[in-house]
mmCIF file of C-alpha atoms in Angstrom:
data_model
loop_
_atom_site.group_PDB
_atom_site.id
_atom_site.type_symbol
_atom_site.label_atom_id
_atom_site.label_comp_id
_atom_site.label_asym_id
_atom_site.label_seq_id
_atom_site.Cartn_x
_atom_site.Cartn_y
_atom_site.Cartn_z
ATOM 1 C CA MET A 1 -8.506 32.799 47.144
ATOM 2 C CA ALA A 2 -5.346 30.859 46.282
ATOM 3 C CA ILE A 3 -4.050 31.216 49.852
ATOM 4 C CA ALA A 4 -7.387 30.069 51.302
ATOM 5 C CA LYS A 5 -7.404 26.971 49.107
ATOM 6 C CA ALA A 6 -3.816 26.132 49.968
ATOM 7 C CA GLU A 7 -4.610 26.450 53.682
ATOM 8 C CA ARG A 8 -7.696 24.254 53.283
ATOM 9 C CA LEU A 9 -5.749 21.580 51.447
ATOM 10 C CA MET A 10 -2.997 21.677 54.067
ATOM 11 C CA ASN A 11 -5.500 21.252 56.894
ATOM 12 C CA LEU A 12 -7.205 18.352 55.096
ATOM 13 C CA ALA A 13 -3.835 16.681 54.514
ATOM 14 C CA LEU A 14 -2.882 17.082 58.199
ATOM 15 C CA CYS A 15 -6.204 15.578 59.297
ATOM 16 C CA LEU A 16 -5.786 12.571 57.012
ATOM 17 C CA LEU A 17 -2.158 12.055 58.056
ATOM 18 C CA GLY A 18 -2.844 12.562 61.761
ATOM 19 C CA THR A 19 -5.659 10.081 62.227
ATOM 20 C CA ARG A 20 -5.243 6.422 63.190
ATOM 21 C CA ARG A 21 -8.662 5.444 61.855
ATOM 22 C CA PRO A 22 -10.558 6.426 58.701
ATOM 23 C CA LEU A 23 -12.465 9.715 59.027
ATOM 24 C CA SER A 24 -15.814 10.160 57.316
ATOM 25 C CA LYS A 25 -16.699 13.211 55.252
ATOM 26 C CA ARG A 26 -19.001 14.308 58.086
ATOM 27 C CA GLU A 27 -16.131 14.206 60.583
ATOM 28 C CA LEU A 28 -13.754 16.002 58.223
ATOM 29 C CA ARG A 29 -16.365 18.667 57.543
ATOM 30 C CA GLY A 30 -16.715 19.375 61.261
ATOM 31 C CA SER A 31 -12.955 19.307 61.905
ATOM 32 C CA ILE A 32 -11.684 21.682 59.219
ATOM 33 C CA GLU A 33 -12.453 25.339 59.865
ATOM 34 C CA ALA A 34 -12.693 26.270 56.212
ATOM 35 C CA TYR A 35 -15.445 23.713 55.626
ATOM 36 C CA VAL A 36 -17.328 24.817 58.766
ATOM 37 C CA GLU A 37 -17.186 28.494 57.781
ATOM 38 C CA ALA A 38 -18.335 27.785 54.211
ATOM 39 C CA PHE A 39 -21.004 25.119 54.784
ATOM 40 C CA GLY A 40 -21.598 24.725 58.527
ATOM 41 C CA PRO A 41 -20.960 21.554 60.534
ATOM 42 C CA GLY A 42 -23.453 19.581 58.416
ATOM 43 C CA ASP A 43 -26.307 17.355 59.463
ATOM 44 C CA GLY A 44 -26.410 14.881 56.603
ATOM 45 C CA GLY A 45 -29.803 16.133 55.500
ATOM 46 C CA GLY A 46 -28.936 16.416 51.833
ATOM 47 C CA THR A 47 -29.270 20.211 51.662
ATOM 48 C CA GLY A 48 -27.748 22.455 49.064
ATOM 49 C CA SER A 49 -24.827 23.190 51.339
ATOM 50 C CA ASP A 50 -24.190 19.464 51.702
ATOM 51 C CA ASP A 51 -24.038 19.077 47.939
ATOM 52 C CA SER A 52 -21.650 22.012 47.645
ATOM 53 C CA PHE A 53 -19.441 20.594 50.380
ATOM 54 C CA ASN A 54 -19.388 17.180 48.697
ATOM 55 C CA ARG A 55 -18.232 18.729 45.423
ATOM 56 C CA MET A 56 -15.505 20.789 47.145
ATOM 57 C CA PHE A 57 -14.328 17.809 49.195
ATOM 58 C CA GLU A 58 -14.027 15.629 46.119
ATOM 59 C CA ARG A 59 -12.022 18.331 44.317
ATOM 60 C CA ASP A 60 -9.747 18.818 47.315
ATOM 61 C CA LYS A 61 -9.210 15.075 47.629
ATOM 62 C CA ASP A 62 -8.310 14.820 43.926
ATOM 63 C CA ASP A 63 -5.923 17.794 44.244
ATOM 64 C CA LEU A 64 -4.094 16.138 47.149
ATOM 65 C CA ARG A 65 -3.796 12.888 45.235
ATOM 66 C CA GLU A 66 -2.442 14.777 42.234
ATOM 67 C CA LEU A 67 0.166 16.327 44.531
ATOM 68 C CA GLY A 68 1.269 12.842 45.521
ATOM 69 C CA LEU A 69 -0.602 12.146 48.756
ATOM 70 C CA VAL A 70 -1.750 8.536 48.980
ATOM 71 C CA ILE A 71 -5.336 8.628 50.358
ATOM 72 C CA GLU A 72 -7.059 5.359 51.176
ATOM 73 C CA THR A 73 -10.841 4.895 51.055
ATOM 74 C CA VAL A 74 -12.102 2.476 53.720
ATOM 75 C CA GLU A 75 -15.608 1.315 54.532
ATOM 76 C CA ASN A 76 -16.321 0.660 58.255
ATOM 77 C CA LEU A 77 -18.608 -1.946 59.800
ATOM 78 C CA ASP A 78 -21.579 0.429 59.598
ATOM 79 C CA GLY A 79 -21.113 0.840 55.856
ATOM 80 C CA GLU A 80 -19.853 4.436 56.178
ATOM 81 C CA THR A 81 -16.965 5.477 53.912
ATOM 82 C CA GLY A 82 -13.897 6.937 55.593
ATOM 83 C CA TYR A 83 -10.574 8.335 54.465
ATOM 84 C CA LEU A 84 -7.007 8.336 55.816
ATOM 85 C CA ALA A 85 -3.468 8.812 54.605
ATOM 86 C CA ARG A 86 -1.163 6.321 56.259
ATOM 87 C CA ARG A 87 2.253 7.747 57.172
ATOM 88 C CA ASP A 88 4.134 4.687 55.967
ATOM 89 C CA SER A 89 2.516 5.029 52.531
ATOM 90 C CA ASN A 90 3.419 8.711 52.323
ATOM 91 C CA ARG A 91 7.001 8.561 53.555
ATOM 92 C CA LEU A 92 9.911 8.624 51.129
ATOM 93 C CA PRO A 93 12.599 5.970 51.592
ATOM 94 C CA PRO A 94 15.984 7.096 52.943
ATOM 95 C CA ILE A 95 17.942 9.086 50.374
ATOM 96 C CA GLN A 96 21.137 7.194 49.609
ATOM 97 C CA LEU A 97 23.377 8.940 47.093
ATOM 98 C CA ASP A 98 27.100 8.549 46.639
ATOM 99 C CA ALA A 99 29.434 11.469 45.984
ATOM 100 C CA GLU A 100 29.282 11.077 42.180
ATOM 101 C CA GLU A 101 25.449 11.094 42.179
ATOM 102 C CA ALA A 102 25.425 14.143 44.450
ATOM 103 C CA ALA A 103 27.848 15.916 42.130
ATOM 104 C CA ALA A 104 25.626 15.122 39.131
ATOM 105 C CA LEU A 105 22.582 16.661 40.904
ATOM 106 C CA GLY A 106 24.594 19.723 41.853
ATOM 107 C CA LEU A 107 25.725 20.170 38.243
ATOM 108 C CA ALA A 108 22.123 19.758 37.023
ATOM 109 C CA ALA A 109 20.991 22.519 39.414
ATOM 110 C CA LYS A 110 23.699 24.870 38.076
ATOM 111 C CA VAL A 111 22.615 24.268 34.473
ATOM 112 C CA TRP A 112 19.257 25.942 35.113
ATOM 113 C CA GLN A 113 20.578 29.153 36.683
ATOM 114 C CA GLN A 114 19.563 31.249 33.700
ATOM 115 C CA ALA A 115 16.031 29.884 33.595
ATOM 116 C CA ARG A 116 13.064 30.509 35.872
ATOM 117 C CA LEU A 117 13.597 26.987 37.174
ATOM 118 C CA ALA A 118 16.646 28.254 39.063
ATOM 119 C CA GLY A 119 14.736 28.748 42.326
ATOM 120 C CA ALA A 120 13.059 25.344 42.178
ATOM 121 C CA ALA A 121 16.353 23.600 41.330
ATOM 122 C CA SER A 122 18.208 25.331 44.140
ATOM 123 C CA GLY A 123 15.399 24.613 46.654
ATOM 124 C CA ALA A 124 15.254 20.944 45.698
ATOM 125 C CA LEU A 125 19.026 20.640 46.143
ATOM 126 C CA GLN A 126 18.846 22.212 49.638
ATOM 127 C CA LYS A 127 16.084 19.759 50.643
ATOM 128 C CA LEU A 128 18.121 16.808 49.436
ATOM 129 C CA ARG A 129 21.157 17.966 51.371
ATOM 130 C CA ALA A 130 19.032 18.448 54.478
ATOM 131 C CA ALA A 131 17.770 14.890 54.053
ATOM 132 C CA GLY A 132 21.279 13.483 54.072
ATOM 133 C CA MET A 133 22.628 13.877 50.545
ATOM 134 C CA PRO A 134 26.429 14.084 50.824
ATOM 135 C CA GLU A 135 28.268 17.265 49.960
ATOM 136 C CA ALA A 136 30.417 16.873 46.875
ATOM 137 C CA GLU A 137 33.223 18.933 45.511
ATOM 138 C CA ASP A 138 31.887 21.075 42.670
ATOM 139 C CA PRO A 139 34.178 20.866 39.603
ATOM 140 C CA TYR A 140 32.447 23.985 38.215
ATOM 141 C CA ASP A 141 32.915 26.144 41.336
ATOM 142 C CA ASP A 142 33.353 29.755 40.278
ATOM 143 C CA ARG A 143 36.445 30.024 42.486
ATOM 144 C CA HIS A 144 38.333 27.351 40.554
ATOM 145 C CA SER A 145 37.036 27.420 36.999
ATOM 146 C CA ALA A 146 36.061 29.965 34.385
ATOM 147 C CA LEU A 147 33.779 27.372 32.760
ATOM 148 C CA GLU A 148 30.248 26.832 33.974
ATOM 149 C CA PRO A 149 27.414 24.955 32.267
ATOM 150 C CA ARG A 150 24.298 26.898 31.232
ATOM 151 C CA ILE A 151 21.152 26.165 29.317
ATOM 152 C CA PRO A 152 20.044 29.511 27.844
ATOM 153 C CA VAL A 153 16.274 30.053 27.907
ATOM 154 C CA HIS A 154 15.343 33.313 26.202
ATOM 155 C CA GLU A 155 12.090 32.301 24.501
ATOM 156 C CA ALA A 156 8.882 33.384 26.229
ATOM 157 C CA ALA A 157 7.254 30.140 25.084
ATOM 158 C CA PHE A 158 9.568 27.964 27.154
ATOM 159 C CA GLU A 159 7.820 28.142 30.531
ATOM 160 C CA PRO A 160 4.191 27.664 29.352
ATOM 161 C CA LEU A 161 5.282 24.805 27.108
ATOM 162 C CA MET A 162 7.287 23.178 29.916
ATOM 163 C CA LEU A 163 4.213 23.306 32.158
ATOM 164 C CA ALA A 164 1.982 21.980 29.363
ATOM 165 C CA CYS A 165 4.355 19.041 28.814
ATOM 166 C CA ARG A 166 4.349 18.301 32.508
ATOM 167 C CA ASP A 167 0.569 18.509 32.879
ATOM 168 C CA ARG A 168 -0.212 16.863 29.510
ATOM 169 C CA ARG A 169 -2.319 19.818 28.311
ATOM 170 C CA PRO A 170 -2.900 20.587 24.615
ATOM 171 C CA VAL A 171 -1.719 24.010 23.449
ATOM 172 C CA VAL A 172 -2.264 26.442 20.625
ATOM 173 C CA PHE A 173 0.346 28.872 19.307
ATOM 174 C CA ASP A 174 1.313 30.771 16.165
ATOM 175 C CA TYR A 175 4.324 29.318 14.384
ATOM 176 C CA ARG A 176 6.354 30.717 11.476
ATOM 177 C CA LYS A 177 8.302 28.114 9.487
ATOM 178 C CA SER A 178 11.676 29.213 8.181
ATOM 179 C CA ASN A 179 10.401 29.127 4.591
ATOM 180 C CA ALA A 180 7.144 30.974 5.346
ATOM 181 C CA ALA A 181 6.479 34.698 5.323
ATOM 182 C CA ARG A 182 3.697 34.534 7.885
ATOM 183 C CA ALA A 183 2.934 32.542 11.018
ATOM 184 C CA GLU A 184 0.046 30.106 11.198
ATOM 185 C CA SER A 185 -1.863 28.636 14.131
ATOM 186 C CA ARG A 186 -0.831 25.189 15.313
ATOM 187 C CA HIS A 187 -2.773 22.881 17.645
ATOM 188 C CA VAL A 188 -0.297 20.628 19.427
ATOM 189 C CA GLU A 189 -0.222 17.951 22.105
ATOM 190 C CA PRO A 190 3.201 18.701 23.657
ATOM 191 C CA TRP A 191 5.454 15.787 24.582
ATOM 192 C CA THR A 192 8.772 17.238 25.683
ATOM 193 C CA LEU A 193 11.307 20.042 25.242
ATOM 194 C CA GLU A 194 14.809 19.299 24.006
ATOM 195 C CA CYS A 195 17.877 21.525 23.561
ATOM 196 C CA TRP A 196 20.053 20.945 20.476
ATOM 197 C CA ARG A 197 23.074 23.113 19.602
ATOM 198 C CA GLY A 198 21.828 25.966 21.778
ATOM 199 C CA HIS A 199 18.260 25.949 20.361
ATOM 200 C CA TRP A 200 15.130 24.681 22.116
ATOM 201 C CA TYR A 201 12.687 22.415 20.273
ATOM 202 C CA LEU A 202 9.229 21.170 21.192
ATOM 203 C CA ALA A 203 8.235 17.673 20.109
ATOM 204 C CA GLY A 204 4.562 16.785 20.026
ATOM 205 C CA TRP A 205 1.518 15.675 18.072
ATOM 206 C CA ASP A 206 0.221 18.169 15.538
ATOM 207 C CA ARG A 207 -3.574 17.741 15.571
ATOM 208 C CA ASP A 208 -4.132 19.604 12.305
ATOM 209 C CA ARG A 209 -1.710 17.391 10.384
ATOM 210 C CA GLY A 210 -2.352 14.202 12.318
ATOM 211 C CA ALA A 211 1.353 13.506 12.736
ATOM 212 C CA GLU A 212 4.315 14.102 15.029
ATOM 213 C CA ARG A 213 6.086 17.404 14.538
ATOM 214 C CA VAL A 214 9.018 19.328 16.027
ATOM 215 C CA PHE A 215 8.865 23.092 16.540
ATOM 216 C CA ARG A 216 11.768 25.435 17.189
ATOM 217 C CA LEU A 217 10.812 27.733 20.079
ATOM 218 C CA SER A 218 12.418 30.812 18.523
ATOM 219 C CA ARG A 219 9.878 30.599 15.684
ATOM 220 C CA ILE A 220 6.845 30.635 17.997
ATOM 221 C CA THR A 221 5.195 34.050 17.903
ATOM 222 C CA GLY A 222 2.704 35.450 20.392
ATOM 223 C CA LYS A 223 1.441 33.659 23.473
ATOM 224 C CA VAL A 224 1.144 29.929 24.046
ATOM 225 C CA ARG A 225 -2.492 29.185 24.990
ATOM 226 C CA SER A 226 -3.583 26.075 26.883
ATOM 227 C CA ARG A 227 -6.618 24.099 25.856
ATOM 228 C CA ALA A 228 -8.843 21.736 27.838
ATOM 229 C CA GLY A 229 -9.161 18.060 27.063
ATOM 230 C CA ALA A 230 -7.039 14.943 27.013
ATOM 231 C CA PHE A 231 -4.361 13.907 24.499
ATOM 232 C CA THR A 232 -5.696 12.084 21.474
ATOM 233 C CA ALA A 233 -2.416 10.383 20.506
ATOM 234 C CA PRO A 234 -0.146 8.153 22.630
ATOM 235 C CA VAL A 235 3.023 9.766 24.004
ATOM 236 C CA PRO A 236 6.173 7.904 22.907
ATOM 237 C CA ASP A 237 8.943 7.014 25.328
ATOM 238 C CA VAL A 238 11.690 9.515 26.050
ATOM 239 C CA SER A 239 14.343 7.917 23.811
ATOM 240 C CA THR A 240 11.968 7.852 20.816
ATOM 241 C CA VAL A 241 11.062 11.510 21.327
ATOM 242 C CA ARG A 242 14.746 12.475 21.506
ATOM 243 C CA GLU A 243 15.420 10.625 18.254
ATOM 244 C CA THR A 244 12.532 12.551 16.682
ATOM 245 C CA VAL A 245 13.976 15.897 17.792
ATOM 246 C CA GLU A 246 17.432 14.860 16.641
ATOM 247 C CA ARG A 247 16.117 13.926 13.212
ATOM 248 C CA TRP A 248 14.061 17.111 12.780
ATOM 249 C CA ALA A 249 16.859 19.324 14.110
ATOM 250 C CA GLY A 250 19.141 17.974 11.413
ATOM 251 C CA GLU A 251 21.403 15.954 13.718
ATOM 252 C CA SER A 252 20.844 12.595 11.994
ATOM 253 C CA ALA A 253 22.543 12.586 8.620
ATOM 254 C CA THR A 254 21.464 10.095 5.982
ATOM 255 C CA ARG A 255 23.786 11.326 3.160
ATOM 256 C CA SER A 256 26.261 14.120 2.399
ATOM 257 C CA ALA A 257 26.057 17.480 0.607
ATOM 258 C CA ARG A 258 28.594 19.738 -1.123
ATOM 259 C CA ILE A 259 28.541 23.467 -0.472
ATOM 260 C CA ARG A 260 30.716 26.494 -1.201
ATOM 261 C CA LEU A 261 31.460 28.538 1.907
ATOM 262 C CA ARG A 262 33.049 31.980 2.021
ATOM 263 C CA ALA A 263 36.486 31.905 3.621
ATOM 264 C CA ASP A 264 36.600 32.766 7.345
ATOM 265 C CA CYS A 265 32.837 32.274 7.666
ATOM 266 C CA GLY A 266 30.502 29.546 8.863
ATOM 267 C CA TYR A 267 32.619 27.981 11.600
ATOM 268 C CA PRO A 268 29.729 25.745 12.825
ATOM 269 C CA LEU A 269 29.567 24.266 9.315
ATOM 270 C CA ARG A 270 33.331 23.800 9.215
ATOM 271 C CA ALA A 271 33.202 21.970 12.547
ATOM 272 C CA ARG A 272 30.856 19.352 11.019
ATOM 273 C CA ALA A 273 32.585 19.112 7.636
ATOM 274 C CA LEU A 274 33.693 15.703 6.421
ATOM 275 C CA ALA A 275 36.170 17.296 3.977
ATOM 276 C CA VAL A 276 37.308 20.848 3.179
ATOM 277 C CA ARG A 277 39.022 22.052 -0.059
ATOM 278 C CA ASP A 278 40.440 25.513 -0.621
ATOM 279 C CA CYS A 279 39.128 26.850 -3.936
ATOM 280 C CA GLY A 280 41.606 29.713 -3.991
ATOM 281 C CA ASP A 281 39.094 32.478 -4.804
ATOM 282 C CA GLY A 282 38.004 33.387 -1.281
ATOM 283 C CA TRP A 283 35.739 30.365 -1.087
ATOM 284 C CA ASP A 284 36.108 26.825 0.297
ATOM 285 C CA GLU A 285 34.288 23.699 -0.809
ATOM 286 C CA LEU A 286 32.927 21.554 2.030
ATOM 287 C CA GLU A 287 31.357 18.132 2.226
ATOM 288 C CA ILE A 288 28.916 18.082 5.158
ATOM 289 C CA PRO A 289 26.407 15.576 6.591
ATOM 290 C CA TYR A 290 22.946 16.022 5.072
ATOM 291 C CA GLY A 291 19.927 15.303 7.216
ATOM 292 C CA HIS A 292 16.470 16.721 7.847
ATOM 293 C CA GLY A 293 16.619 20.451 8.638
ATOM 294 C CA LEU A 294 19.920 21.201 6.920
ATOM 295 C CA ASP A 295 18.221 23.561 4.439
ATOM 296 C CA ALA A 296 16.876 25.703 7.276
ATOM 297 C CA TRP A 297 20.313 25.836 8.878
ATOM 298 C CA LEU A 298 22.100 26.817 5.693
ATOM 299 C CA VAL A 299 19.648 29.684 5.100
ATOM 300 C CA GLU A 300 20.853 31.281 8.331
ATOM 301 C CA PHE A 301 24.296 31.857 6.758
ATOM 302 C CA GLY A 302 22.770 33.946 3.947
ATOM 303 C CA PRO A 303 25.099 34.898 1.034
ATOM 304 C CA ASP A 304 28.089 33.160 2.633
ATOM 305 C CA VAL A 305 26.821 29.733 1.527
ATOM 306 C CA VAL A 306 26.080 28.302 -1.928
ATOM 307 C CA VAL A 307 24.702 24.762 -2.236
ATOM 308 C CA LEU A 308 26.313 22.734 -5.050
ATOM 309 C CA GLU A 309 24.565 19.398 -4.571
ATOM 310 C CA PRO A 310 22.302 17.534 -4.188
ATOM 311 C CA ALA A 311 19.772 19.352 -6.323
ATOM 312 C CA ASP A 312 16.858 18.886 -3.928
ATOM 313 C CA LEU A 313 18.782 20.561 -1.097
ATOM 314 C CA ARG A 314 19.714 23.450 -3.362
ATOM 315 C CA ALA A 315 16.057 23.876 -4.382
ATOM 316 C CA ASP A 316 14.888 23.844 -0.757
ATOM 317 C CA VAL A 317 17.402 26.534 0.204
ATOM 318 C CA VAL A 318 16.414 28.712 -2.753
ATOM 319 C CA ASP A 319 12.709 28.349 -1.843
ATOM 320 C CA ARG A 320 13.411 29.385 1.747
ATOM 321 C CA LEU A 321 15.414 32.434 0.630
ATOM 322 C CA ARG A 322 12.670 33.512 -1.741
ATOM 323 C CA ALA A 323 10.096 33.188 1.038
ATOM 324 C CA VAL A 324 12.226 35.350 3.339
ATOM 325 C CA ALA A 325 12.645 37.952 0.584
ATOM 326 C CA LYS A 326 8.866 38.080 0.032
ATOM 327 C CA GLY A 327 8.307 38.503 3.741
ATOM 328 C CA CYS A 328 10.536 41.554 3.784
#
């Protein structure tokens, strides 16, 4: 069925691109074999087959437009509606990229080699090169460097959420907060996916709470299920969404915190420390930036971290640890 539809859409696109004048639905119905086989050549008598053809044709036309084909609707002198896709309206301008831009695209394609987007990224790069994109020396060529960029994508939720963000489809999934023993269902309008410090986050509109929220993909349990319907909240611009993810992921610090950290442990915390003091008893005292999400991060270090101040951060960490203990 999928192959038959793809062939039908391809034939319709070729008809619309190949004509010099607008073609009516009647002419298209008699020219495309799939329409003739399903509904006959058509006589305009308003039969049931005519109604079915009209519905299929409208769906096919909408699908082609969604894929990017510019289809014009023109009314001729007899008042009959016709359709065509002008070649000049459906032709991309010449691709003009310098060596630095080509290198950036090549690097971007390499980044996705661990994800299921690897094939699409590689194919897009080949098409750009075939269209005239200059070859550029790859600074991350395996023959010359042991370093190569990667974006790890291990969460099963990544691909369905990526598609939902692209298609603007609401989703439902079960989510377990770091301070909760059990997962709960969340109804979300997904905006975008962002990677921070090796972790993937989804930013979107939480319908149940009526507010923007950020979800760490590793805490999504079960399948991500799509839902019909349009978004109910406006989607912010890209920079605003990234600031939201940054804030919720704990990257934006508004004050500082003091913690005790076991010696030779917690190197990510040490890398962010504003000051470090050796306590001499196998522990170090660190001053670190304190922003949203720091309590969840500290919990991951377990007994190697003790929060000294502020008191609200210490209370949040204790609450999360108790919730984890209850869940066990």
